[in-house]
PDB file of C-alpha atoms in Angstrom:
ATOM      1  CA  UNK B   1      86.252  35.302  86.661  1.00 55.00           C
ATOM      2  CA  UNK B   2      89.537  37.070  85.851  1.00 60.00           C
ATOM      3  CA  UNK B   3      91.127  40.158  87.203  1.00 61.00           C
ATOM      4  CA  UNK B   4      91.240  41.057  83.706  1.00 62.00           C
ATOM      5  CA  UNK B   5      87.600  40.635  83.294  1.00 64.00           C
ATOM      6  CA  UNK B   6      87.106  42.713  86.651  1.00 63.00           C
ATOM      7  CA  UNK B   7      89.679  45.649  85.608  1.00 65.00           C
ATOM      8  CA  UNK B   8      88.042  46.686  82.609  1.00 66.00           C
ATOM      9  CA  UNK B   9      88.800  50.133  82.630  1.00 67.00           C
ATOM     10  CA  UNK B  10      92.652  48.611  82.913  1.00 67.00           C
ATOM     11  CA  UNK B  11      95.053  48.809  79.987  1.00 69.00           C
ATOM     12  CA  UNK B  12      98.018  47.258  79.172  1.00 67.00           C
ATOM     13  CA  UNK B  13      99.301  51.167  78.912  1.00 73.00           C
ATOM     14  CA  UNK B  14      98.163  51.548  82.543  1.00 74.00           C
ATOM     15  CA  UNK B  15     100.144  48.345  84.091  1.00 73.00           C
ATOM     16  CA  UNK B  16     103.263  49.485  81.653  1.00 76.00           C
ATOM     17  CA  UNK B  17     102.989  52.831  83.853  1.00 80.00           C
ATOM     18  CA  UNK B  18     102.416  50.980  87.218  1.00 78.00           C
ATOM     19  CA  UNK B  19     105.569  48.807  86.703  1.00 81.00           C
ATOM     20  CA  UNK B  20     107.917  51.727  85.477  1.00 84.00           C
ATOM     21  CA  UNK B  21     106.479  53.766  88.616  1.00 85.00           C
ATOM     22  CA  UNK B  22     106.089  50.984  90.896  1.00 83.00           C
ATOM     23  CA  UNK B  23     103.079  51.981  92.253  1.00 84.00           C
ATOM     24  CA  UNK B  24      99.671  50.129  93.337  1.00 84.00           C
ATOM     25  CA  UNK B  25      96.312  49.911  92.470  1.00 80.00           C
ATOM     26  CA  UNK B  26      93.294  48.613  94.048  1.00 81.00           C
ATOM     27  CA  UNK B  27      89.774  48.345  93.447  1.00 82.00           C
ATOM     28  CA  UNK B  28      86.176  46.472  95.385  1.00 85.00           C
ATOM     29  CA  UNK B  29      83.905  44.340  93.231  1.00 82.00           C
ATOM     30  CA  UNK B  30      80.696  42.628  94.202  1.00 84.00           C
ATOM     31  CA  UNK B  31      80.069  39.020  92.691  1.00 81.00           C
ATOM     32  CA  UNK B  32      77.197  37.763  93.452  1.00 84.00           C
ATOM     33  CA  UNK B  33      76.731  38.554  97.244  1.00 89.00           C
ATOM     34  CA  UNK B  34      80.399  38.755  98.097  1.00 89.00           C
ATOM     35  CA  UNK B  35      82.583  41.846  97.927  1.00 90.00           C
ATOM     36  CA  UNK B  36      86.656  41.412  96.927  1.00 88.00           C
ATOM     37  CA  UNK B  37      89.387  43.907  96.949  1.00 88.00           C
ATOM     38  CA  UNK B  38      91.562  43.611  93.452  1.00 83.00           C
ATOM     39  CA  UNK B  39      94.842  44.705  94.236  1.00 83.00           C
ATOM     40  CA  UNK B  40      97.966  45.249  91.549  1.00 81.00           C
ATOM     41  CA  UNK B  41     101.525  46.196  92.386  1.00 83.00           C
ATOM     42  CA  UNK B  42     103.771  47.116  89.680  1.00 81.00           C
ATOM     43  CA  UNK B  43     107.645  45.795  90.481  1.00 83.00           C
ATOM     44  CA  UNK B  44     109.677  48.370  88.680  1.00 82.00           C
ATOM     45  CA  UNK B  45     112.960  45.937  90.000  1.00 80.00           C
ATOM     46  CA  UNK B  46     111.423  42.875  87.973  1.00 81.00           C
ATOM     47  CA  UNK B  47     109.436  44.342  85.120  1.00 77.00           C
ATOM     48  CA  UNK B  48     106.464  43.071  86.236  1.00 76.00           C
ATOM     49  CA  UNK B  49     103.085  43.671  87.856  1.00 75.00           C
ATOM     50  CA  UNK B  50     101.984  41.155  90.527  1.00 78.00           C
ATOM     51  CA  UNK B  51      97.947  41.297  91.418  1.00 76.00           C
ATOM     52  CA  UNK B  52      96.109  39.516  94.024  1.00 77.00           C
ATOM     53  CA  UNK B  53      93.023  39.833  95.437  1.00 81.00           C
ATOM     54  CA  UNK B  54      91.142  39.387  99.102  1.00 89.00           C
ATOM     55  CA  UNK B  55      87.440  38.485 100.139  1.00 91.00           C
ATOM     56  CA  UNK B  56      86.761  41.394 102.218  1.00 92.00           C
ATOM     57  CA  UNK B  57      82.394  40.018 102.611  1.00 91.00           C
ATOM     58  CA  UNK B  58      82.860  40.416 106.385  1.00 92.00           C
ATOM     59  CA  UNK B  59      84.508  43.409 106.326  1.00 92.00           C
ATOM     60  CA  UNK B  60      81.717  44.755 104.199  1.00 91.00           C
ATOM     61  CA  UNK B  61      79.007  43.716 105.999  1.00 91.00           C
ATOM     62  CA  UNK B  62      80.270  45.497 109.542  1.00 91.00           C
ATOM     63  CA  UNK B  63      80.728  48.652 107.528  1.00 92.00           C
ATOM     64  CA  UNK B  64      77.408  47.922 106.759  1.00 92.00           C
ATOM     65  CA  UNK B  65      75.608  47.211 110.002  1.00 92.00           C
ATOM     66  CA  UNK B  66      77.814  50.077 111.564  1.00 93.00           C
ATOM     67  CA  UNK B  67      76.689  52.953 109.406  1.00 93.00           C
ATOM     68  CA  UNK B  68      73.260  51.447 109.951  1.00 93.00           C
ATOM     69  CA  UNK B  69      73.853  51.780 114.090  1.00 92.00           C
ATOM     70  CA  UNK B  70      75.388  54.893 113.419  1.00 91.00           C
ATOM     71  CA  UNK B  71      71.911  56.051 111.184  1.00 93.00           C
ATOM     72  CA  UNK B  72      69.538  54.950 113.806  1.00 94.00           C
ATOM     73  CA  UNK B  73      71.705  56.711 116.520  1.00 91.00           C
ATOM     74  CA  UNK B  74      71.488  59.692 114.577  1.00 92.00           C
ATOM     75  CA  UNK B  75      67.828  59.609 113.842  1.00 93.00           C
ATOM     76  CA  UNK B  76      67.080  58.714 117.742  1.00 94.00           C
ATOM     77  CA  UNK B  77      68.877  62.422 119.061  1.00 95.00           C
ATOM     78  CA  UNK B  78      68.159  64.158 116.065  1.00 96.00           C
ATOM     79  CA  UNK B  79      64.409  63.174 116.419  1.00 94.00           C
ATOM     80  CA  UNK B  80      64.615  64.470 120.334  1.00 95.00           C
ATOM     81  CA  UNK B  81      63.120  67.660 121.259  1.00 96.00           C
ATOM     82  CA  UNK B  82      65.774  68.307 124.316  1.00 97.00           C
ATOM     83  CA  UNK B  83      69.010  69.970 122.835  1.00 98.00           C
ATOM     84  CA  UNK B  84      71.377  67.655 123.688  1.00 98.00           C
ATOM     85  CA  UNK B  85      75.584  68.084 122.443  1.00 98.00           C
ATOM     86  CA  UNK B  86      78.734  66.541 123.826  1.00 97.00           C
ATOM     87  CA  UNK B  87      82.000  69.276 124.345  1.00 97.00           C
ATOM     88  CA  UNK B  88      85.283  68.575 124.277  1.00 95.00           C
ATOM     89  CA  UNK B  89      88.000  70.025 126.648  1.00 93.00           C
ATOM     90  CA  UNK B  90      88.312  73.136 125.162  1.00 94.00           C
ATOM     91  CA  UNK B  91      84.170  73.729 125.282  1.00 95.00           C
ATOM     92  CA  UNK B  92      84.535  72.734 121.414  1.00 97.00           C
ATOM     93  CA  UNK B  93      81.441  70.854 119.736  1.00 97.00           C
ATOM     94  CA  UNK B  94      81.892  66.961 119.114  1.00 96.00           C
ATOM     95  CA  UNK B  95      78.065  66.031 118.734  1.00 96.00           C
ATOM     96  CA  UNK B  96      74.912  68.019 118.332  1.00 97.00           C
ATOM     97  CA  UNK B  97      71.711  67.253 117.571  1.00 97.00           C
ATOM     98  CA  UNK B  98      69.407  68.940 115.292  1.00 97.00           C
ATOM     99  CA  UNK B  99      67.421  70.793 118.372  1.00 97.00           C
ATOM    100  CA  UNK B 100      70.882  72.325 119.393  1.00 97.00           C
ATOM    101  CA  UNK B 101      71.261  73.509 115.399  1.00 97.00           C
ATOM    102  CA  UNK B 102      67.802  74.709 115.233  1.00 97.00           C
ATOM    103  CA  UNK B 103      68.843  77.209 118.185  1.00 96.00           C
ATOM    104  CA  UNK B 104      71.572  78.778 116.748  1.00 96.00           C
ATOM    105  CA  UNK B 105      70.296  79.064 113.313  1.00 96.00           C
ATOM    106  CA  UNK B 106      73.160  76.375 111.934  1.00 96.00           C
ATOM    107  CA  UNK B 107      73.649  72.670 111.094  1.00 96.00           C
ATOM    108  CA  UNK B 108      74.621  69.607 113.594  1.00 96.00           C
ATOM    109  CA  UNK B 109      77.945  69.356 110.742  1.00 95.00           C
ATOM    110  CA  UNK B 110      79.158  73.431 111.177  1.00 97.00           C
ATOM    111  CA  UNK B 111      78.749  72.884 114.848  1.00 97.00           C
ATOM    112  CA  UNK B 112      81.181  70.735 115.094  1.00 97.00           C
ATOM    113  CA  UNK B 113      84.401  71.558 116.373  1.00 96.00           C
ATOM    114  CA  UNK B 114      83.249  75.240 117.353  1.00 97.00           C
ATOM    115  CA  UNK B 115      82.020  76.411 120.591  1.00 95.00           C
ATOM    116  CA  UNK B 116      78.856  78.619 121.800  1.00 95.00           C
ATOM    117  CA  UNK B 117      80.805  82.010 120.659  1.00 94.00           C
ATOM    118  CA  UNK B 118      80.873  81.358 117.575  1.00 94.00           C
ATOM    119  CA  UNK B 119      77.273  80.798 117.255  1.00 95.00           C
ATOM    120  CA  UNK B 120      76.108  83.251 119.925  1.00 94.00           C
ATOM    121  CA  UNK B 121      76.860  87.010 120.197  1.00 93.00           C
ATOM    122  CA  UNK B 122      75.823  86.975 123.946  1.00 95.00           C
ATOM    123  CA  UNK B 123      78.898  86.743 126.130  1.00 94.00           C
ATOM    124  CA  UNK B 124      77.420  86.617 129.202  1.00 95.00           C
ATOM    125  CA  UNK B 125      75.465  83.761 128.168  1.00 96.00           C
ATOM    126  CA  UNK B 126      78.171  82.165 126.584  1.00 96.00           C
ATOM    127  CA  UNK B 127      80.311  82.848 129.865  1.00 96.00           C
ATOM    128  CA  UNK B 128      77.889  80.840 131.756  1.00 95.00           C
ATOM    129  CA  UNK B 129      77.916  78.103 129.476  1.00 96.00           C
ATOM    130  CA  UNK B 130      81.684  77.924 129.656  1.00 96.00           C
ATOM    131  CA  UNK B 131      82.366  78.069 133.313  1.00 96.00           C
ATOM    132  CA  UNK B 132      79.458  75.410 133.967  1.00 96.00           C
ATOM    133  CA  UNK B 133      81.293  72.931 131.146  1.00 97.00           C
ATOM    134  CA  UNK B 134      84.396  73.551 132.784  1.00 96.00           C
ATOM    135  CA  UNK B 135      83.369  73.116 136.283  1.00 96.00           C
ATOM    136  CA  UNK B 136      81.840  69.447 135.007  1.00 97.00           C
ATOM    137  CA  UNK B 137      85.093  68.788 133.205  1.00 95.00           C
ATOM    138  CA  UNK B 138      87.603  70.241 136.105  1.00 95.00           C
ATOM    139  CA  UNK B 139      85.854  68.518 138.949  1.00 95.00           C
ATOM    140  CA  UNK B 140      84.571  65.450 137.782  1.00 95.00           C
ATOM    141  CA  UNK B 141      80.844  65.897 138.537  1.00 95.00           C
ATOM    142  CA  UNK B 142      77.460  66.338 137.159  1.00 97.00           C
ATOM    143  CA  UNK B 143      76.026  69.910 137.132  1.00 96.00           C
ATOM    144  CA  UNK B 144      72.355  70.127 137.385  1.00 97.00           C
ATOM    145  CA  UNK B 145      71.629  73.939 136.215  1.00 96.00           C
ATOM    146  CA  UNK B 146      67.701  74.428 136.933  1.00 96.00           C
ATOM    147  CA  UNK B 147      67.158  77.319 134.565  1.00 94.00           C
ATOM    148  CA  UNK B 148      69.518  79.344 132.250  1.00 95.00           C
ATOM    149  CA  UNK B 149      68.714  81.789 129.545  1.00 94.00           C
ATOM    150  CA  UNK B 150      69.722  81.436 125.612  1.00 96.00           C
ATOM    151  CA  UNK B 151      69.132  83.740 122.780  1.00 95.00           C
ATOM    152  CA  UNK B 152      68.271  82.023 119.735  1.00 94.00           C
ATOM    153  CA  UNK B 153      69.431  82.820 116.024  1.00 93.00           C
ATOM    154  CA  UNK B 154      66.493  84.828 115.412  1.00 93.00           C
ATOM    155  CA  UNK B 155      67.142  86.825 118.864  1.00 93.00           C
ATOM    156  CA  UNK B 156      64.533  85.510 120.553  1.00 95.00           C
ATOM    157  CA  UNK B 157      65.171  84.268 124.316  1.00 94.00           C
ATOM    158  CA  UNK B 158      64.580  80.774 125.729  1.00 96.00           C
ATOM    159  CA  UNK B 159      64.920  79.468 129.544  1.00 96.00           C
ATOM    160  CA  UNK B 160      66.618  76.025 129.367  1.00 97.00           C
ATOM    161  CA  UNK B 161      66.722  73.422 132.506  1.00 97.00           C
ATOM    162  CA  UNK B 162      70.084  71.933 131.577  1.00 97.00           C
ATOM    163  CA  UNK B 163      71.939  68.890 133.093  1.00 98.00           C
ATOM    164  CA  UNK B 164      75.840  68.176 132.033  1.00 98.00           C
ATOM    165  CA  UNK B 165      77.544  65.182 132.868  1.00 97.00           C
ATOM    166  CA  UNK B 166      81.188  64.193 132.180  1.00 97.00           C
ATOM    167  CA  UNK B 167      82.135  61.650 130.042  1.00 96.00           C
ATOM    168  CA  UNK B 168      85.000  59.584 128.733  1.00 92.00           C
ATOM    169  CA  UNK B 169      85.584  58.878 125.245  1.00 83.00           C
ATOM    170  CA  UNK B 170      86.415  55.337 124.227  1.00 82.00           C
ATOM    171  CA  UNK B 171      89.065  57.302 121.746  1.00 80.00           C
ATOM    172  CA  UNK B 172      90.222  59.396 124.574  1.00 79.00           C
ATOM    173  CA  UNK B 173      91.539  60.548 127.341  1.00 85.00           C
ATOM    174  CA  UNK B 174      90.118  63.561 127.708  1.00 91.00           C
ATOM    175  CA  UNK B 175      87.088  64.798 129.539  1.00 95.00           C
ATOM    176  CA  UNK B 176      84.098  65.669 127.674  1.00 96.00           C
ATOM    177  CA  UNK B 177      80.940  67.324 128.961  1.00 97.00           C
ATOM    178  CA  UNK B 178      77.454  65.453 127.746  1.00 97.00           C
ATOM    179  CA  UNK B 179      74.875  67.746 128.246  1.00 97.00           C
ATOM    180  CA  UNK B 180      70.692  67.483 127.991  1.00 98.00           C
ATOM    181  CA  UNK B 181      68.697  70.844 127.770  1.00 97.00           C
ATOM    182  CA  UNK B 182      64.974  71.130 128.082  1.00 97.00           C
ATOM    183  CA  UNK B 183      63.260  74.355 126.726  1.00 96.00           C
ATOM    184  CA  UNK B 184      61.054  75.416 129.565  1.00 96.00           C
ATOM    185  CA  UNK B 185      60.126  78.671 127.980  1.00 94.00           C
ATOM    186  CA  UNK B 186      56.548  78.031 127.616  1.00 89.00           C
ATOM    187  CA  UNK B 187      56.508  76.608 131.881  1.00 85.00           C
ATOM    188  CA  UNK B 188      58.343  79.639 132.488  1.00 80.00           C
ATOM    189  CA  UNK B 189      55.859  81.573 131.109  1.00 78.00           C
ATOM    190  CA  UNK B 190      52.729  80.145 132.262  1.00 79.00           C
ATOM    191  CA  UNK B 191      54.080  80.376 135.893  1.00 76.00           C
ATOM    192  CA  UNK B 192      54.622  83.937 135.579  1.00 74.00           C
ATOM    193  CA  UNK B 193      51.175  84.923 134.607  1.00 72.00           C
TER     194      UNK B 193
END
């Protein structure tokens, strides 16, 4: 197998431009049940393009098995009924699950990297929310809250029995606030009558 064989959609035009601009190129194959990156450099200096290429298999396959981790881990909170997020410092969205999108009428992806007020015109709910992330990130503990009230998207109100926990991010330093949230609307109800 050639480059040239590879780099079909590669004319002698295009390397002409690569060389005068002296820029790079670089393209993944498959061949057979490897994977290689095809990479050409045009030397404006020398009039000439050099190409090389690199089997990147391995590198492949861990993308691979990692967006397949990354899937099931998805699937696993996404498929659990307890609203569960992680906030940043700022009381900012970094994970949701689909429960926590459900509530306020969104999706898991516009949730991230907003907080509660953007999703929920109560203030003094979303005051509660804030000073009970911030307590968890400011003093280092978990915060067990045994019931706390949350209007959905549709305006309806649910009693949740919420526990936050800091964490540390492996890409971090910063404090971020896991928390799990249990609707107990329905208990809540039944006790009352």
């Amino acid at each position: 197998i050639t480059i040239q064989s590879l780099l079909t959609d590669f004319t002698l035009l295009d390397l002409r431009e690569l060389i005068d601009k002296g820029a790079t190129i670089s393209r993944e194959y498959q061949i057979g049940a490897d994977y290689y990156k095809f990479t050409i450099l045009g030397l404006t200096a020398l009039g000439f393009g050099q190409a090389y290429g690199s089997d990147i298999t391995d590198l492949k396959d861990t993308q691979e098995n990692l967006k397949n981790s990354e899937q099931f881990l998805r699937t696993v909170i996404d498929t659990d009924p307890n609203l569960i997020f992680v906030k940043d410092g700022q009381c900012r969205f970094t994970l949701v699950n689909e429960a926590v999108a459900k509530m306020y009428g969104s999706t898991t992806g516009e949730l991230i990297g907003k907080s509660d007020e953007s999703f929920n015109s109560h203030s003094d709910e979303v005051k509660w929310f804030h000073n009970d992330d911030m307590r968890v990130i400011e003093q280092h503990r978990d915060v067990f809250i045994p019931q706390e009230r949350i209007t959905d998207a549709q305006g309806k109100e649910h009693w949740l029995q919420t526990y936050k926990r800091p964490i540390k991010l492996p890409h971090s330093e910063e404090t971020h606030v896991l928390g799990v949230a249990t609707d107990i609307t329905e208990n809540k109800l039944l006790q009352s009558q």
